[in-house]
């Protein structure tokens, strides 16, 4: 069975850093890009960026450039997303997703990780 | 590329047709393959989005045939031919033309009248 299992919910202080992991199974990790998508409470979906697990190359949305780092550990079939200098508007559910049929089409998603930002 | 969905919310009677619109700020039609780089997703409360349609009109595996996508260029439509109770959800369109800077619409909330 193809799965993407994310790490658990986080509560963070403003200005701190959160790291979320996404472990995949059921397909070859290096075959497809790993993407991250943000969904703020009651809001829509926003693409944050991607990492290519095969070579570690990344592409980030301009809005998050400089605050986000995505990586992939081939030995553990696990991708990670680090978001730094957290602010209140970063409170959201973060999803990992991949594109096994068509580049840019997200046909497999993790269950989501909720990040709360509060002092 | 900005994706604009309409309406923001929609209530439809069971068994009736539901239509959701999506407009892109530039054409999503790629001339070299004559395909529209547009996908539709369904999201139910507490769940991740689920892919319904890609290439504007290709249903993903296992998606019921009451879901259909149409349109080309900058104007697209998701149609549910006969609304079922389990179709209550938020629906999003997404462009993948400007790879990899993907963007989504703000969503349309579909309910039962």
PDB file of C-alpha atoms in Angstrom:
ATOM      1  CA  UNK A   1       0.000   0.000   0.000  1.00  0.00           C
ATOM      2  CA  UNK A   2       1.251   3.433  -0.955  1.00  0.00           C
ATOM      3  CA  UNK A   3       1.426   5.733   2.072  1.00  0.00           C
ATOM      4  CA  UNK A   4       2.811   9.032   3.229  1.00  0.00           C
ATOM      5  CA  UNK A   5       2.879   9.286   7.023  1.00  0.00           C
ATOM      6  CA  UNK A   6       3.675  12.619   8.612  1.00  0.00           C
ATOM      7  CA  UNK A   7       4.953  13.490  12.067  1.00  0.00           C
ATOM      8  CA  UNK A   8       2.608  14.664  14.786  1.00  0.00           C
ATOM      9  CA  UNK A   9       1.130  18.015  15.722  1.00  0.00           C
ATOM     10  CA  UNK A  10       3.420  20.766  17.008  1.00  0.00           C
ATOM     11  CA  UNK A  11       2.986  23.793  19.245  1.00  0.00           C
ATOM     12  CA  UNK A  12       5.671  26.407  18.755  1.00  0.00           C
ATOM     13  CA  UNK A  13       6.610  29.816  20.110  1.00  0.00           C
ATOM     14  CA  UNK A  14       6.777  32.772  17.737  1.00  0.00           C
ATOM     15  CA  UNK A  15      10.289  33.107  16.328  1.00  0.00           C
ATOM     16  CA  UNK A  16      11.087  29.421  16.727  1.00  0.00           C
ATOM     17  CA  UNK A  17      11.578  26.654  14.140  1.00  0.00           C
ATOM     18  CA  UNK A  18       9.385  23.679  13.277  1.00  0.00           C
ATOM     19  CA  UNK A  19      10.459  20.552  11.437  1.00  0.00           C
ATOM     20  CA  UNK A  20       7.921  18.158   9.959  1.00  0.00           C
ATOM     21  CA  UNK A  21       8.750  14.753   8.518  1.00  0.00           C
ATOM     22  CA  UNK A  22       7.013  12.648   5.888  1.00  0.00           C
ATOM     23  CA  UNK A  23       7.836   8.952   5.594  1.00  0.00           C
ATOM     24  CA  UNK A  24       6.790   7.271   2.380  1.00  0.00           C
ATOM     25  CA  UNK A  25       6.204   3.601   1.615  1.00  0.00           C
ATOM     26  CA  UNK A  26       4.842   1.543  -1.233  1.00  0.00           C
ATOM     27  CA  UNK A  27       6.797   3.271  -3.987  1.00  0.00           C
ATOM     28  CA  UNK A  28      10.392   4.153  -4.797  1.00  0.00           C
ATOM     29  CA  UNK A  29      11.091   7.346  -2.861  1.00  0.00           C
ATOM     30  CA  UNK A  30      13.490   8.735  -5.436  1.00  0.00           C
ATOM     31  CA  UNK A  31      11.073   8.350  -8.376  1.00  0.00           C
ATOM     32  CA  UNK A  32       8.955  11.457  -7.683  1.00  0.00           C
ATOM     33  CA  UNK A  33       9.325  14.931  -6.271  1.00  0.00           C
ATOM     34  CA  UNK A  34       8.109  15.492  -2.724  1.00  0.00           C
ATOM     35  CA  UNK A  35       5.989  18.615  -2.312  1.00  0.00           C
ATOM     36  CA  UNK A  36       4.762  20.555   0.717  1.00  0.00           C
ATOM     37  CA  UNK A  37       1.434  22.410   0.868  1.00  0.00           C
ATOM     38  CA  UNK A  38       0.151  24.773   3.573  1.00  0.00           C
ATOM     39  CA  UNK A  39      -3.480  25.162   4.627  1.00  0.00           C
ATOM     40  CA  UNK A  40      -4.162  27.909   7.149  1.00  0.00           C
ATOM     41  CA  UNK A  41      -7.351  27.599   9.270  1.00  0.00           C
ATOM     42  CA  UNK A  42     -10.412  28.112   7.116  1.00  0.00           C
ATOM     43  CA  UNK A  43      -8.229  28.967   4.149  1.00  0.00           C
ATOM     44  CA  UNK A  44      -7.224  27.389   0.882  1.00  0.00           C
ATOM     45  CA  UNK A  45      -4.149  25.515  -0.231  1.00  0.00           C
ATOM     46  CA  UNK A  46      -0.766  27.124  -0.831  1.00  0.00           C
ATOM     47  CA  UNK A  47       2.226  25.357  -2.397  1.00  0.00           C
ATOM     48  CA  UNK A  48       5.411  25.875  -0.376  1.00  0.00           C
ATOM     49  CA  UNK A  49       7.959  24.023  -2.440  1.00  0.00           C
ATOM     50  CA  UNK A  50       9.445  20.706  -3.457  1.00  0.00           C
ATOM     51  CA  UNK A  51      12.487  18.532  -2.990  1.00  0.00           C
ATOM     52  CA  UNK A  52      13.775  15.996  -5.486  1.00  0.00           C
ATOM     53  CA  UNK A  53      14.688  12.967  -3.329  1.00  0.00           C
ATOM     54  CA  UNK A  54      16.994  11.659  -6.056  1.00  0.00           C
ATOM     55  CA  UNK A  55      19.486  14.518  -5.812  1.00  0.00           C
ATOM     56  CA  UNK A  56      18.230  16.814  -3.024  1.00  0.00           C
ATOM     57  CA  UNK A  57      17.527  19.756  -5.315  1.00  0.00           C
ATOM     58  CA  UNK A  58      14.819  22.093  -4.089  1.00  0.00           C
ATOM     59  CA  UNK A  59      12.452  24.766  -5.396  1.00  0.00           C
ATOM     60  CA  UNK A  60      10.599  27.092  -3.027  1.00  0.00           C
ATOM     61  CA  UNK A  61       7.669  29.457  -3.416  1.00  0.00           C
ATOM     62  CA  UNK A  62       8.873  33.051  -3.344  1.00  0.00           C
ATOM     63  CA  UNK A  63       6.753  33.795  -0.267  1.00  0.00           C
ATOM     64  CA  UNK A  64       8.689  31.254   1.834  1.00  0.00           C
ATOM     65  CA  UNK A  65      12.144  31.645   0.291  1.00  0.00           C
ATOM     66  CA  UNK A  66      14.711  32.233   3.018  1.00  0.00           C
ATOM     67  CA  UNK A  67      12.584  30.748   5.809  1.00  0.00           C
ATOM     68  CA  UNK A  68      12.029  27.217   4.560  1.00  0.00           C
ATOM     69  CA  UNK A  69      14.341  24.292   3.937  1.00  0.00           C
ATOM     70  CA  UNK A  70      13.217  20.982   2.469  1.00  0.00           C
ATOM     71  CA  UNK A  71      15.320  17.854   2.436  1.00  0.00           C
ATOM     72  CA  UNK A  72      15.110  14.139   1.712  1.00  0.00           C
ATOM     73  CA  UNK A  73      16.835  11.201   3.381  1.00  0.00           C
ATOM     74  CA  UNK A  74      17.017   8.353   0.886  1.00  0.00           C
ATOM     75  CA  UNK A  75      18.199   5.882   3.517  1.00  0.00           C
ATOM     76  CA  UNK A  76      14.981   6.386   5.492  1.00  0.00           C
ATOM     77  CA  UNK A  77      12.558   7.150   2.626  1.00  0.00           C
ATOM     78  CA  UNK A  78      11.712  10.289   4.541  1.00  0.00           C
ATOM     79  CA  UNK A  79      11.351  13.914   3.548  1.00  0.00           C
ATOM     80  CA  UNK A  80      11.458  16.887   5.909  1.00  0.00           C
ATOM     81  CA  UNK A  81      10.356  20.477   5.884  1.00  0.00           C
ATOM     82  CA  UNK A  82      11.852  23.066   8.247  1.00  0.00           C
ATOM     83  CA  UNK A  83      10.154  26.444   8.649  1.00  0.00           C
ATOM     84  CA  UNK A  84      12.046  29.073  10.636  1.00  0.00           C
ATOM     85  CA  UNK A  85      11.208  32.323  12.389  1.00  0.00           C
ATOM     86  CA  UNK A  86       7.618  31.242  12.936  1.00  0.00           C
ATOM     87  CA  UNK A  87       4.902  33.867  13.128  1.00  0.00           C
ATOM     88  CA  UNK A  88       1.206  33.654  13.912  1.00  0.00           C
ATOM     89  CA  UNK A  89       0.248  33.403  10.249  1.00  0.00           C
ATOM     90  CA  UNK A  90       2.282  30.195   9.928  1.00  0.00           C
ATOM     91  CA  UNK A  91      -0.261  28.383  12.088  1.00  0.00           C
ATOM     92  CA  UNK A  92      -1.671  25.856   9.652  1.00  0.00           C
ATOM     93  CA  UNK A  93      -1.901  22.249   8.578  1.00  0.00           C
ATOM     94  CA  UNK A  94       1.072  21.237   6.457  1.00  0.00           C
ATOM     95  CA  UNK A  95       0.783  18.402   3.949  1.00  0.00           C
ATOM     96  CA  UNK A  96       3.390  16.470   2.047  1.00  0.00           C
ATOM     97  CA  UNK A  97       2.277  15.252  -1.358  1.00  0.00           C
ATOM     98  CA  UNK A  98       3.676  13.593  -4.424  1.00  0.00           C
ATOM     99  CA  UNK A  99       2.994  13.298  -8.131  1.00  0.00           C
ATOM    100  CA  UNK A 100       3.167   9.671  -9.245  1.00  0.00           C
ATOM    101  CA  UNK A 101       1.223  10.050 -12.516  1.00  0.00           C
ATOM    102  CA  UNK A 102       1.875  13.548 -13.823  1.00  0.00           C
ATOM    103  CA  UNK A 103       4.363  16.211 -12.680  1.00  0.00           C
ATOM    104  CA  UNK A 104       2.519  18.877 -10.713  1.00  0.00           C
ATOM    105  CA  UNK A 105      -0.566  16.739 -10.100  1.00  0.00           C
ATOM    106  CA  UNK A 106      -0.729  15.680  -6.457  1.00  0.00           C
ATOM    107  CA  UNK A 107      -2.219  12.205  -6.389  1.00  0.00           C
ATOM    108  CA  UNK A 108      -0.898  11.069  -3.031  1.00  0.00           C
ATOM    109  CA  UNK A 109      -1.018  13.088   0.189  1.00  0.00           C
ATOM    110  CA  UNK A 110       0.105  12.705   3.761  1.00  0.00           C
ATOM    111  CA  UNK A 111      -2.462  12.989   6.525  1.00  0.00           C
ATOM    112  CA  UNK A 112      -1.349  16.486   7.448  1.00  0.00           C
ATOM    113  CA  UNK A 113       0.517  17.974  10.415  1.00  0.00           C
ATOM    114  CA  UNK A 114      -1.043  20.790  12.425  1.00  0.00           C
ATOM    115  CA  UNK A 115       1.308  23.507  13.611  1.00  0.00           C
ATOM    116  CA  UNK A 116       0.108  25.981  16.230  1.00  0.00           C
ATOM    117  CA  UNK A 117       2.102  29.148  16.889  1.00  0.00           C
ATOM    118  CA  UNK A 118       1.464  30.705  20.254  1.00  0.00           C
ATOM    119  CA  UNK A 119       3.298  32.409  23.050  1.00  0.00           C
TER     120      UNK A 119
ATOM    121  CA  UNK B   1      -0.887  32.474 -12.211  1.00  0.00           C
ATOM    122  CA  UNK B   2      -3.978  33.466 -10.203  1.00  0.00           C
ATOM    123  CA  UNK B   3      -6.817  30.964 -10.002  1.00  0.00           C
ATOM    124  CA  UNK B   4     -10.305  32.344  -9.324  1.00  0.00           C
ATOM    125  CA  UNK B   5     -13.132  30.009  -8.377  1.00  0.00           C
ATOM    126  CA  UNK B   6     -16.843  30.697  -8.327  1.00  0.00           C
ATOM    127  CA  UNK B   7     -19.062  30.527  -6.474  1.00  0.00           C
ATOM    128  CA  UNK B   8     -17.495  30.574  -3.006  1.00  0.00           C
ATOM    129  CA  UNK B   9     -20.236  28.246  -1.800  1.00  0.00           C
ATOM    130  CA  UNK B  10     -23.043  26.318  -3.379  1.00  0.00           C
ATOM    131  CA  UNK B  11     -25.993  24.309  -2.086  1.00  0.00           C
ATOM    132  CA  UNK B  12     -27.538  21.744  -4.393  1.00  0.00           C
ATOM    133  CA  UNK B  13     -30.357  19.246  -3.890  1.00  0.00           C
ATOM    134  CA  UNK B  14     -29.507  15.565  -3.813  1.00  0.00           C
ATOM    135  CA  UNK B  15     -29.628  14.115  -7.313  1.00  0.00           C
ATOM    136  CA  UNK B  16     -29.256  17.509  -8.951  1.00  0.00           C
ATOM    137  CA  UNK B  17     -26.331  18.875 -10.946  1.00  0.00           C
ATOM    138  CA  UNK B  18     -23.578  20.905  -9.296  1.00  0.00           C
ATOM    139  CA  UNK B  19     -21.306  23.168 -11.331  1.00  0.00           C
ATOM    140  CA  UNK B  20     -18.138  24.854 -10.081  1.00  0.00           C
ATOM    141  CA  UNK B  21     -16.151  27.299 -12.162  1.00  0.00           C
ATOM    142  CA  UNK B  22     -12.451  28.109 -12.241  1.00  0.00           C
ATOM    143  CA  UNK B  23     -10.767  30.881 -14.186  1.00  0.00           C
ATOM    144  CA  UNK B  24      -7.015  31.303 -14.600  1.00  0.00           C
ATOM    145  CA  UNK B  25      -5.227  34.614 -15.113  1.00  0.00           C
ATOM    146  CA  UNK B  26      -3.429  33.167 -18.140  1.00  0.00           C
ATOM    147  CA  UNK B  27      -3.987  30.286 -20.498  1.00  0.00           C
ATOM    148  CA  UNK B  28      -3.249  26.816 -19.153  1.00  0.00           C
ATOM    149  CA  UNK B  29      -3.246  25.283 -22.625  1.00  0.00           C
ATOM    150  CA  UNK B  30       0.193  24.068 -23.656  1.00  0.00           C
ATOM    151  CA  UNK B  31       0.371  24.234 -27.431  1.00  0.00           C
ATOM    152  CA  UNK B  32       2.964  21.484 -27.883  1.00  0.00           C
ATOM    153  CA  UNK B  33       0.697  18.756 -26.507  1.00  0.00           C
ATOM    154  CA  UNK B  34      -2.698  20.520 -26.688  1.00  0.00           C
ATOM    155  CA  UNK B  35      -3.330  19.785 -23.009  1.00  0.00           C
ATOM    156  CA  UNK B  36      -4.689  22.024 -20.267  1.00  0.00           C
ATOM    157  CA  UNK B  37      -2.576  21.932 -17.109  1.00  0.00           C
ATOM    158  CA  UNK B  38      -5.519  22.051 -14.709  1.00  0.00           C
ATOM    159  CA  UNK B  39      -6.491  19.695 -11.863  1.00  0.00           C
ATOM    160  CA  UNK B  40      -9.449  19.448  -9.489  1.00  0.00           C
ATOM    161  CA  UNK B  41      -9.366  18.217  -5.893  1.00  0.00           C
ATOM    162  CA  UNK B  42     -11.999  17.337  -3.310  1.00  0.00           C
ATOM    163  CA  UNK B  43     -11.366  17.945   0.383  1.00  0.00           C
ATOM    164  CA  UNK B  44     -13.602  16.671   3.159  1.00  0.00           C
ATOM    165  CA  UNK B  45     -13.296  17.965   6.744  1.00  0.00           C
ATOM    166  CA  UNK B  46     -10.263  16.628   8.560  1.00  0.00           C
ATOM    167  CA  UNK B  47      -8.887  14.946   5.454  1.00  0.00           C
ATOM    168  CA  UNK B  48      -6.190  15.833   2.919  1.00  0.00           C
ATOM    169  CA  UNK B  49      -7.276  16.822  -0.559  1.00  0.00           C
ATOM    170  CA  UNK B  50      -8.086  14.028  -2.978  1.00  0.00           C
ATOM    171  CA  UNK B  51      -7.287  14.254  -6.667  1.00  0.00           C
ATOM    172  CA  UNK B  52     -10.383  14.022  -8.858  1.00  0.00           C
ATOM    173  CA  UNK B  53      -9.391  15.240 -12.308  1.00  0.00           C
ATOM    174  CA  UNK B  54      -6.230  16.261 -14.160  1.00  0.00           C
ATOM    175  CA  UNK B  55      -5.514  17.494 -17.684  1.00  0.00           C
ATOM    176  CA  UNK B  56      -8.793  19.394 -17.117  1.00  0.00           C
ATOM    177  CA  UNK B  57     -10.949  16.376 -17.983  1.00  0.00           C
ATOM    178  CA  UNK B  58      -9.168  13.098 -17.098  1.00  0.00           C
ATOM    179  CA  UNK B  59     -10.671  11.396 -14.056  1.00  0.00           C
ATOM    180  CA  UNK B  60      -8.221   9.863 -11.611  1.00  0.00           C
ATOM    181  CA  UNK B  61      -8.477   6.150 -10.978  1.00  0.00           C
ATOM    182  CA  UNK B  62     -11.541   5.215  -8.931  1.00  0.00           C
ATOM    183  CA  UNK B  63     -13.289   8.579  -9.240  1.00  0.00           C
ATOM    184  CA  UNK B  64     -17.000   8.102  -9.976  1.00  0.00           C
ATOM    185  CA  UNK B  65     -18.114   9.064 -13.456  1.00  0.00           C
ATOM    186  CA  UNK B  66     -20.628  11.569 -12.090  1.00  0.00           C
ATOM    187  CA  UNK B  67     -17.579  13.864 -11.764  1.00  0.00           C
ATOM    188  CA  UNK B  68     -16.478  15.497 -14.994  1.00  0.00           C
ATOM    189  CA  UNK B  69     -14.188  18.320 -15.955  1.00  0.00           C
ATOM    190  CA  UNK B  70     -14.359  20.564 -18.986  1.00  0.00           C
ATOM    191  CA  UNK B  71     -12.982  23.773 -20.386  1.00  0.00           C
ATOM    192  CA  UNK B  72      -9.844  25.030 -22.052  1.00  0.00           C
ATOM    193  CA  UNK B  73      -7.496  27.991 -22.007  1.00  0.00           C
ATOM    194  CA  UNK B  74      -8.566  30.098 -19.036  1.00  0.00           C
ATOM    195  CA  UNK B  75     -12.056  28.853 -18.217  1.00  0.00           C
ATOM    196  CA  UNK B  76     -12.798  25.510 -16.612  1.00  0.00           C
ATOM    197  CA  UNK B  77     -15.727  23.717 -14.998  1.00  0.00           C
ATOM    198  CA  UNK B  78     -16.152  20.828 -12.600  1.00  0.00           C
ATOM    199  CA  UNK B  79     -19.553  19.200 -12.874  1.00  0.00           C
ATOM    200  CA  UNK B  80     -21.143  16.662 -10.567  1.00  0.00           C
ATOM    201  CA  UNK B  81     -24.009  15.258 -12.599  1.00  0.00           C
ATOM    202  CA  UNK B  82     -26.121  13.903  -9.748  1.00  0.00           C
ATOM    203  CA  UNK B  83     -25.126  15.079  -6.281  1.00  0.00           C
ATOM    204  CA  UNK B  84     -24.696  12.416  -3.624  1.00  0.00           C
ATOM    205  CA  UNK B  85     -24.504  13.032   0.123  1.00  0.00           C
ATOM    206  CA  UNK B  86     -20.854  11.946   0.158  1.00  0.00           C
ATOM    207  CA  UNK B  87     -19.963  14.716  -2.304  1.00  0.00           C
ATOM    208  CA  UNK B  88     -20.318  17.394   0.383  1.00  0.00           C
ATOM    209  CA  UNK B  89     -16.832  18.894   0.484  1.00  0.00           C
ATOM    210  CA  UNK B  90     -14.674  21.804  -0.579  1.00  0.00           C
ATOM    211  CA  UNK B  91     -13.448  21.659  -4.165  1.00  0.00           C
ATOM    212  CA  UNK B  92     -10.229  23.260  -5.399  1.00  0.00           C
ATOM    213  CA  UNK B  93      -8.811  23.835  -8.838  1.00  0.00           C
ATOM    214  CA  UNK B  94      -5.044  23.950  -9.331  1.00  0.00           C
ATOM    215  CA  UNK B  95      -2.813  24.937 -12.209  1.00  0.00           C
ATOM    216  CA  UNK B  96       0.410  23.096 -12.939  1.00  0.00           C
ATOM    217  CA  UNK B  97       1.280  25.032 -16.104  1.00  0.00           C
ATOM    218  CA  UNK B  98       3.816  27.296 -14.410  1.00  0.00           C
ATOM    219  CA  UNK B  99       5.928  24.443 -13.091  1.00  0.00           C
ATOM    220  CA  UNK B 100       6.924  24.289 -10.339  1.00  0.00           C
ATOM    221  CA  UNK B 101       5.153  27.421  -9.053  1.00  0.00           C
ATOM    222  CA  UNK B 102       1.799  25.745  -8.584  1.00  0.00           C
ATOM    223  CA  UNK B 103      -1.272  27.677  -7.452  1.00  0.00           C
ATOM    224  CA  UNK B 104      -4.705  26.743  -6.222  1.00  0.00           C
ATOM    225  CA  UNK B 105      -8.078  28.441  -6.296  1.00  0.00           C
ATOM    226  CA  UNK B 106      -9.566  29.553  -2.968  1.00  0.00           C
ATOM    227  CA  UNK B 107     -12.054  26.696  -2.979  1.00  0.00           C
ATOM    228  CA  UNK B 108     -15.796  26.213  -3.394  1.00  0.00           C
ATOM    229  CA  UNK B 109     -17.778  24.780  -0.498  1.00  0.00           C
ATOM    230  CA  UNK B 110     -20.470  22.407  -1.735  1.00  0.00           C
ATOM    231  CA  UNK B 111     -23.421  21.546   0.496  1.00  0.00           C
ATOM    232  CA  UNK B 112     -26.869  19.988   0.361  1.00  0.00           C
ATOM    233  CA  UNK B 113     -29.948  22.160  -0.158  1.00  0.00           C
TER     234      UNK B 113
END
